[in-house]
Short mmCIF file of C-alpha atoms and ligand atoms in Angstrom, two decimals:
data_model
loop_
_atom_site.label_atom_id
_atom_site.label_comp_id
_atom_site.label_asym_id
_atom_site.label_seq_id
_atom_site.Cartn_x
_atom_site.Cartn_y
_atom_site.Cartn_z
CA UNK P 26 -35.27 -27.19 -6.66
CA UNK P 27 -33.41 -30.44 -6.12
CA UNK P 28 -31.71 -30.74 -2.80
CA UNK P 29 -27.94 -31.27 -2.64
CA UNK P 30 -26.96 -34.82 -1.73
CA UNK P 31 -24.94 -35.54 1.39
CA UNK P 32 -23.53 -38.63 3.06
CA UNK P 33 -23.73 -39.31 6.79
CA UNK P 34 -20.92 -41.83 6.95
CA UNK P 35 -21.70 -43.44 10.33
CA UNK P 36 -24.79 -43.90 12.45
CA UNK P 37 -25.70 -40.72 14.34
CA UNK P 38 -28.72 -39.46 16.26
CA UNK P 39 -31.89 -39.83 14.09
CA UNK P 40 -32.91 -36.29 15.11
CA UNK P 41 -29.71 -34.95 13.60
CA UNK P 42 -30.28 -36.87 10.36
CA UNK P 43 -33.80 -35.37 10.27
CA UNK P 44 -32.34 -31.87 10.63
CA UNK P 45 -30.14 -32.55 7.64
CA UNK P 46 -33.09 -33.86 5.61
CA UNK P 47 -34.69 -30.40 5.80
CA UNK P 48 -31.95 -29.18 3.45
CA UNK P 49 -30.44 -32.22 1.80
CA UNK P 50 -31.12 -35.57 0.22
CA UNK P 51 -29.38 -37.67 2.86
CA UNK P 52 -27.77 -41.09 2.49
CA UNK P 53 -27.24 -42.24 6.04
CA UNK P 54 -25.89 -45.39 7.65
CA UNK P 55 -28.47 -46.52 10.19
CA UNK P 56 -26.83 -49.98 10.41
CA UNK P 57 -23.50 -48.34 11.22
CA UNK P 58 -21.67 -50.52 8.71
CA UNK P 59 -17.96 -49.73 8.51
CA UNK P 60 -17.39 -49.14 4.82
CA UNK P 61 -13.96 -50.01 3.45
CA UNK P 62 -12.37 -47.19 1.48
CA UNK P 63 -13.62 -48.35 -1.95
CA UNK P 64 -17.18 -48.43 -0.67
CA UNK P 65 -16.80 -45.05 1.01
CA UNK P 66 -15.62 -43.67 -2.34
CA UNK P 67 -18.60 -45.20 -4.08
CA UNK P 68 -21.02 -43.79 -1.50
CA UNK P 69 -19.49 -40.32 -1.85
CA UNK P 70 -20.12 -40.18 -5.60
CA UNK P 71 -22.42 -37.29 -6.43
CA UNK P 72 -22.42 -36.02 -2.82
CA UNK P 73 -21.78 -32.33 -2.13
CA UNK P 74 -20.97 -32.89 1.52
CA UNK P 75 -20.26 -35.53 4.12
CA UNK P 76 -20.65 -35.80 7.87
CA UNK P 77 -17.78 -38.05 8.86
CA UNK P 78 -16.05 -39.37 11.98
CA UNK P 79 -12.46 -40.21 12.83
CA UNK P 80 -12.93 -43.59 11.08
CA UNK P 81 -13.13 -41.99 7.62
CA UNK P 82 -9.89 -40.87 6.02
CA UNK P 83 -10.17 -37.91 3.65
CA UNK P 84 -7.06 -37.45 1.50
CA UNK P 85 -6.08 -36.04 -1.88
CA UNK P 86 -6.82 -39.27 -3.77
CA UNK P 87 -10.30 -39.48 -2.28
CA UNK P 88 -11.01 -35.83 -3.04
CA UNK P 89 -9.86 -36.28 -6.64
CA UNK P 90 -12.18 -39.25 -6.99
CA UNK P 91 -15.11 -37.20 -5.61
CA UNK P 92 -14.91 -33.89 -7.49
CA UNK P 93 -18.41 -32.85 -6.44
CA UNK P 94 -17.51 -32.84 -2.75
CA UNK P 95 -17.58 -29.31 -1.25
CA UNK P 96 -17.51 -29.99 2.49
CA UNK P 97 -16.24 -32.66 4.88
CA UNK P 98 -17.53 -32.17 8.42
CA UNK P 99 -15.84 -34.20 11.13
CA UNK P 100 -17.73 -35.22 14.24
CA UNK P 101 -14.54 -34.93 16.31
CA UNK P 102 -12.24 -32.17 17.47
CA UNK P 103 -9.13 -34.04 16.26
CA UNK P 104 -8.86 -33.99 12.47
CA UNK P 105 -5.77 -36.02 11.67
CA UNK P 106 -8.07 -38.13 9.45
CA UNK P 107 -8.47 -35.14 7.10
CA UNK P 108 -5.75 -33.77 4.84
CA UNK P 109 -6.78 -30.14 5.31
CA UNK P 110 -4.21 -28.79 2.81
CA UNK P 111 -5.57 -31.15 0.15
CA UNK P 112 -9.08 -29.90 0.96
CA UNK P 113 -7.99 -26.26 0.67
CA UNK P 114 -6.24 -26.89 -2.64
CA UNK P 115 -9.57 -28.18 -4.01
CA UNK P 116 -11.73 -25.54 -2.28
CA UNK P 117 -13.37 -28.15 -0.08
CA UNK P 118 -14.38 -26.88 3.35
CA UNK P 119 -13.18 -28.97 6.30
CA UNK P 120 -14.69 -28.58 9.77
CA UNK P 121 -14.35 -30.15 13.23
CA UNK P 122 -16.20 -29.93 16.58
CA UNK P 123 -14.11 -27.97 19.10
CA UNK P 124 -15.40 -26.69 22.42
CA UNK P 125 -18.45 -28.92 22.90
CA UNK P 126 -16.47 -31.92 24.14
CA UNK P 127 -13.87 -30.20 26.31
CA UNK P 128 -15.21 -30.94 29.79
CA UNK P 129 -16.40 -34.48 29.02
CA UNK P 130 -13.03 -35.43 27.56
CA UNK P 131 -11.18 -33.81 30.47
CA UNK P 132 -13.32 -35.86 32.89
CA UNK P 133 -12.27 -39.08 31.16
CA UNK P 134 -8.63 -38.02 31.02
CA UNK P 135 -8.58 -37.29 34.71
CA UNK P 136 -10.43 -40.52 35.53
CA UNK P 137 -7.99 -42.57 33.46
CA UNK P 138 -5.00 -40.87 35.08
CA UNK P 139 -6.44 -41.69 38.50
CA UNK P 140 -7.29 -45.25 37.48
CA UNK P 141 -3.73 -45.82 36.29
CA UNK P 142 -2.10 -44.12 39.29
CA UNK P 143 -4.30 -45.80 41.93
CA UNK P 144 -4.31 -49.16 40.12
CA UNK P 145 -8.10 -49.27 39.97
CA UNK P 146 -8.62 -51.56 36.96
CA UNK P 147 -5.72 -53.77 38.08
CA UNK P 148 -7.34 -54.10 41.52
CA UNK P 149 -10.70 -54.93 40.01
CA UNK P 150 -9.23 -57.70 37.87
CA UNK P 151 -7.52 -59.16 40.95
CA UNK P 152 -10.76 -59.09 42.91
CA UNK P 153 -12.88 -60.57 40.10
CA UNK P 154 -10.34 -63.35 39.66
CA UNK P 155 -11.06 -64.43 43.25
CA UNK P 156 -7.51 -63.72 44.34
CA UNK P 157 -8.36 -61.33 47.24
CA UNK P 158 -8.19 -63.30 50.46
CA UNK P 159 -6.77 -60.84 53.02
CA UNK P 160 -5.89 -57.22 53.74
CA UNK P 161 -2.22 -56.35 53.84
CA UNK P 162 -0.54 -53.00 54.38
CA UNK P 163 1.17 -52.91 51.02
CA UNK P 164 -1.54 -54.42 48.84
CA UNK P 165 -1.91 -52.27 45.71
CA UNK P 166 0.06 -49.39 47.19
CA UNK P 167 0.51 -46.71 44.56
CA UNK P 168 1.67 -43.15 44.01
CA UNK P 169 -0.58 -40.37 45.29
CA UNK P 170 -2.47 -38.13 42.94
CA UNK P 171 -3.35 -35.23 45.26
CA UNK P 172 -0.47 -32.87 45.88
CA UNK P 173 1.68 -34.43 43.15
CA UNK P 174 2.95 -32.82 39.94
CA UNK P 175 0.60 -32.96 36.97
CA UNK P 176 2.31 -32.61 33.60
CA UNK P 177 0.30 -31.66 30.55
CA UNK P 178 1.66 -31.97 27.04
CA UNK P 179 -0.61 -29.89 24.78
CA UNK P 180 -2.32 -27.06 26.65
CA UNK P 181 -5.36 -26.40 24.48
CA UNK P 182 -8.92 -26.36 25.78
CA UNK P 183 -8.87 -29.95 27.03
CA UNK P 184 -5.40 -29.61 28.56
CA UNK P 185 -6.53 -26.53 30.48
CA UNK P 186 -9.69 -28.30 31.68
CA UNK P 187 -7.54 -31.17 33.03
CA UNK P 188 -5.18 -28.66 34.67
CA UNK P 189 -8.18 -27.05 36.39
CA UNK P 190 -9.28 -30.38 37.80
CA UNK P 191 -5.78 -31.13 39.07
CA UNK P 192 -4.98 -27.70 40.51
CA UNK P 193 -8.32 -26.76 42.01
CA UNK P 194 -9.67 -30.20 42.94
CA UNK P 195 -6.55 -32.14 43.89
CA UNK P 196 -4.00 -29.53 44.92
CA UNK P 197 -1.63 -30.60 42.16
CA UNK P 198 1.27 -28.53 40.94
CA UNK P 199 0.71 -28.00 37.20
CA UNK P 200 3.50 -27.97 34.61
CA UNK P 201 2.79 -27.84 30.91
CA UNK P 202 4.49 -27.75 27.57
CA UNK P 203 2.88 -26.30 24.50
CA UNK P 204 4.11 -24.52 21.35
CA UNK P 205 2.73 -21.28 22.71
CA UNK P 206 2.50 -20.10 26.31
CA UNK P 207 -0.86 -19.34 27.87
CA UNK P 208 -1.72 -15.76 28.75
CA UNK P 209 -0.65 -15.03 32.36
CA UNK P 210 -4.34 -14.51 33.19
CA UNK P 211 -5.00 -18.16 32.28
CA UNK P 212 -1.87 -19.53 33.97
CA UNK P 213 -2.27 -17.68 37.27
CA UNK P 214 -5.47 -19.24 38.69
CA UNK P 215 -4.04 -22.72 37.99
CA UNK P 216 -0.55 -21.92 39.15
CA UNK P 217 0.41 -23.48 35.80
CA UNK P 218 4.02 -23.10 34.65
CA UNK P 219 5.27 -23.46 31.06
CA UNK P 220 8.42 -25.63 30.88
CA UNK P 221 10.39 -27.17 28.02
CA UNK P 222 9.52 -30.72 27.05
CA UNK P 223 12.57 -32.24 28.80
CA UNK P 224 11.70 -30.54 32.10
CA UNK P 225 8.09 -31.65 31.76
CA UNK P 226 9.19 -35.26 31.30
CA UNK P 227 11.69 -35.13 34.16
CA UNK P 228 9.45 -33.41 36.72
CA UNK P 229 5.94 -34.78 36.17
CA UNK P 230 4.51 -37.45 38.47
CA UNK P 231 1.51 -37.88 36.20
CA UNK P 232 1.88 -36.88 32.56
CA UNK P 233 -1.20 -36.47 30.36
CA UNK P 234 -1.04 -36.17 26.56
CA UNK P 235 -3.60 -33.86 25.00
CA UNK P 236 -1.87 -32.60 21.87
CA UNK P 237 -3.01 -32.90 18.25
CA UNK P 238 -1.58 -35.77 16.22
CA UNK P 239 0.24 -35.08 12.95
CA UNK P 240 3.37 -36.22 11.13
CA UNK P 241 5.34 -33.87 13.40
CA UNK P 242 3.97 -35.30 16.64
CA UNK P 243 4.22 -38.97 15.60
CA UNK P 244 5.85 -40.91 18.49
CA UNK P 245 6.40 -37.73 20.43
CA UNK P 246 6.78 -40.10 23.38
CA UNK P 247 9.29 -42.82 22.52
CA UNK P 248 12.05 -44.70 24.33
CA UNK P 249 14.21 -41.58 24.80
CA UNK P 250 11.36 -39.54 26.29
CA UNK P 251 10.21 -42.40 28.53
CA UNK P 252 13.77 -42.73 29.81
CA UNK P 253 13.64 -39.12 30.98
CA UNK P 254 10.50 -39.66 33.05
CA UNK P 255 10.66 -40.07 36.82
CA UNK P 256 10.82 -43.63 38.05
CA UNK P 257 7.30 -44.47 39.23
CA UNK P 258 5.55 -41.81 37.12
CA UNK P 259 2.39 -42.48 35.10
CA UNK P 260 1.49 -41.64 31.50
CA UNK P 261 -2.06 -41.06 30.24
CA UNK P 262 -2.99 -40.65 26.57
CA UNK P 263 -6.44 -39.41 25.56
CA UNK P 264 -5.40 -37.75 22.28
CA UNK P 265 -4.26 -40.14 19.53
CA UNK P 266 -2.45 -43.46 19.74
CA UNK P 267 0.25 -42.47 17.27
CA UNK P 268 1.68 -39.96 19.75
CA UNK P 269 3.23 -42.84 21.70
CA UNK P 270 5.61 -45.58 20.58
CA UNK P 271 3.62 -48.42 22.11
CA UNK P 272 6.47 -50.95 22.00
CA UNK P 273 8.69 -48.57 23.97
CA UNK P 274 5.82 -47.86 26.37
CA UNK P 275 5.25 -51.57 26.97
CA UNK P 276 8.96 -52.01 27.72
CA UNK P 277 8.94 -49.13 30.24
CA UNK P 278 5.85 -50.54 31.95
CA UNK P 279 7.29 -54.06 32.03
CA UNK P 280 10.54 -52.89 33.56
CA UNK P 281 8.70 -50.86 36.20
CA UNK P 282 10.47 -47.64 35.26
CA UNK P 283 7.00 -46.28 34.54
CA UNK P 284 4.49 -47.23 37.25
CA UNK P 285 1.40 -47.30 35.05
CA UNK P 286 -0.32 -45.97 31.96
CA UNK P 287 -3.88 -44.93 31.18
CA UNK P 288 -4.77 -45.28 27.51
CA UNK P 289 -7.97 -44.33 25.69
CA UNK P 290 -6.38 -44.29 22.22
CA UNK P 291 -4.18 -46.75 20.33
CA UNK P 292 -2.00 -46.81 17.24
CA UNK P 293 -3.98 -49.47 15.39
CA UNK P 294 -7.34 -49.05 17.08
CA UNK P 295 -9.71 -50.79 17.40
CA UNK P 296 -6.89 -53.37 17.54
CA UNK P 297 -4.77 -53.04 20.68
CA UNK P 298 -1.11 -53.97 20.81
CA UNK P 299 -0.87 -57.42 22.52
CA UNK P 300 2.19 -56.18 24.44
CA UNK P 301 -0.06 -53.68 26.22
CA UNK P 302 -2.91 -56.14 26.73
CA UNK P 303 -0.48 -58.48 28.48
CA UNK P 304 0.37 -55.92 31.17
CA UNK P 305 -1.48 -55.39 34.45
CA UNK P 306 -0.28 -51.84 35.02
CA UNK P 307 -2.29 -50.30 32.18
CA UNK P 308 -5.85 -48.96 32.45
CA UNK P 309 -7.48 -49.28 29.03
CA UNK P 310 -10.63 -47.73 27.58
CA UNK P 311 -11.94 -47.96 23.99
CA UNK P 312 -11.62 -44.33 22.77
CA UNK P 313 -14.51 -43.01 24.87
CA UNK P 314 -13.14 -39.58 25.84
CA UNK P 315 -16.13 -37.67 24.49
CA UNK P 316 -18.68 -40.41 25.16
CA UNK P 317 -21.41 -38.79 27.22
CA UNK P 318 -24.81 -38.72 25.57
CA UNK P 319 -25.13 -34.94 25.87
CA UNK P 320 -21.67 -34.34 24.42
CA UNK P 321 -22.08 -36.76 21.54
CA UNK P 322 -25.36 -35.02 20.70
CA UNK P 323 -23.65 -31.61 20.85
CA UNK P 324 -20.87 -32.92 18.57
CA UNK P 325 -23.38 -34.31 16.05
CA UNK P 326 -25.35 -31.04 16.12
CA UNK P 327 -22.24 -28.96 15.58
CA UNK P 328 -21.09 -31.20 12.72
CA UNK P 329 -24.57 -30.83 11.17
CA UNK P 330 -24.50 -27.02 11.68
CA UNK P 331 -21.17 -26.99 9.88
CA UNK P 332 -22.48 -29.07 6.97
CA UNK P 333 -25.66 -27.00 6.61
CA UNK P 334 -23.70 -23.73 6.65
CA UNK P 335 -20.92 -25.01 4.38
CA UNK P 336 -23.43 -25.89 1.66
CA UNK P 337 -25.08 -22.48 1.89
CA UNK P 338 -28.09 -23.02 4.16
CA UNK P 339 -29.25 -21.83 7.58
CA UNK P 340 -28.40 -18.69 9.53
CA UNK P 341 -24.63 -19.12 9.05
CA UNK P 342 -24.83 -19.89 5.31
CA UNK P 343 -21.36 -19.91 3.77
CA UNK P 344 -19.65 -19.48 7.18
CA UNK P 345 -19.50 -22.82 9.00
CA UNK P 346 -18.94 -22.19 12.73
CA UNK P 347 -15.80 -24.32 13.00
CA UNK P 348 -14.15 -24.05 9.62
CA UNK P 349 -10.57 -25.39 9.64
CA UNK P 350 -9.54 -23.81 6.34
CA UNK P 351 -10.99 -20.29 6.15
CA UNK P 352 -8.70 -19.67 3.14
CA UNK P 353 -11.29 -21.48 0.97
CA UNK P 354 -13.72 -18.61 1.57
CA UNK P 355 -11.57 -16.17 -0.38
C1 LIG I 416 -14.38 -38.89 18.72
C2 LIG I 416 -12.18 -37.74 19.35
O1 LIG I 416 -15.30 -39.66 19.39
O2 LIG I 416 -13.06 -35.58 19.04
C3 LIG I 416 -12.10 -36.32 18.90
O3 LIG I 416 -11.02 -35.92 18.41
O4 LIG I 416 -11.21 -38.41 19.41
C4 LIG I 416 -13.49 -38.33 19.78
O5 LIG I 416 -14.22 -37.37 20.48
C5 LIG I 416 -13.77 -39.75 17.63
O6 LIG I 416 -12.70 -39.16 17.00
C6 LIG I 416 -14.84 -40.11 16.61
O7 LIG I 416 -14.99 -39.17 15.61
#
C-alpha cells in the first residue's frame, strides 16, 4: 500500500520526522528554508497532511489550491495563522498544541514582565556600553514587582500559570479579564478577581497579555486603552503582536506614561518596529515563549500525534488529540 504524502513545513526534531516516516512519505525541510507562499503551495501539492508552524498561513485560497489536503497540524497553541472555518468548510482537520507549552511560556512571560519592570535589559545595555562609573541611590530605580497588582488579559492555561507565579511566588494581587469567569475553585487559591477590561487597565501595575489573536482582538490595546493605564505601569505581551497598536505603545513609552514594556511578539515579526527599537524602556525577545528544548520536543510530538491520528493511523486514528474543528468528524 502506498503511504500518504505529508509535508513537514519547517525543520523539526529528526526523531519526530522519523516517527512520521513510519506512516507517511515525508517531504521535510532539513535546511529550514522559509518558503514564500507560492513555493509552499507547490510543496503542498499531492500532500494529504502538513505539519506547520506559525510561519505558514493556511487560508481558503490555499486550501482550494490543495484539494488533497486533509489535515493541517500546527506546532503552536495559537492558531491565528489557520482559517479554521475555511478548513471546516472543506472537511480539513486543523489541530494545535495546547497544554504542553503552558509552564514554559508562563516562565518567559513572568521573566519578561520582571525584566521590563526592573529595567534589567536597559541596565545591561548601560553597563556593556561602559557607562557605569558609580553607584547612586536612584540609579535604575523602578517599580516593585512583589506585592504589586498583576493584571492578566486572557485567563486561559498560560494566564492562570502566570497568575500562580505572581500570587504564590511574589505576593501579587491578581486581577484578570476574560470572556468567561474562572470557576471559584480556580480563582480562590490565587485570590484572583475577575474585573471588566477598563478596571483591569486602570488598576494593574503590571499588565500581561495572554489572549488569542483574531480579527476581534486586533489592537485590543491601543491609544485609548494605554491612556487608561496607571502612570508608571508596565505592559508585557507574549501572545501575538497584533494585539497591541505598536505606534501607540511607543508613544506611551516615550512620554513616560507607561514605565516599560516587555515584548516577545511583534506585529510584523521577525521585523521589529523601529520606534520600539529606539526606546530603552522596552525588554525585547524574539518570540521565544515556548523555547525550551523539552517543550519544543513535546510540541513537535503532539503535532505529529495529531497528524498521524488525523490521517487514520496510530492508537487515536481518526480522533486527533487536539482537534480544533471537531465538526469535521460528523
Ligand atoms: C510557537 C507560539 O513557537 O504556540 C504558540 O502559539 O506562539 C509559539 O509557541 C510559534 O508560534 C511557532 O509555531
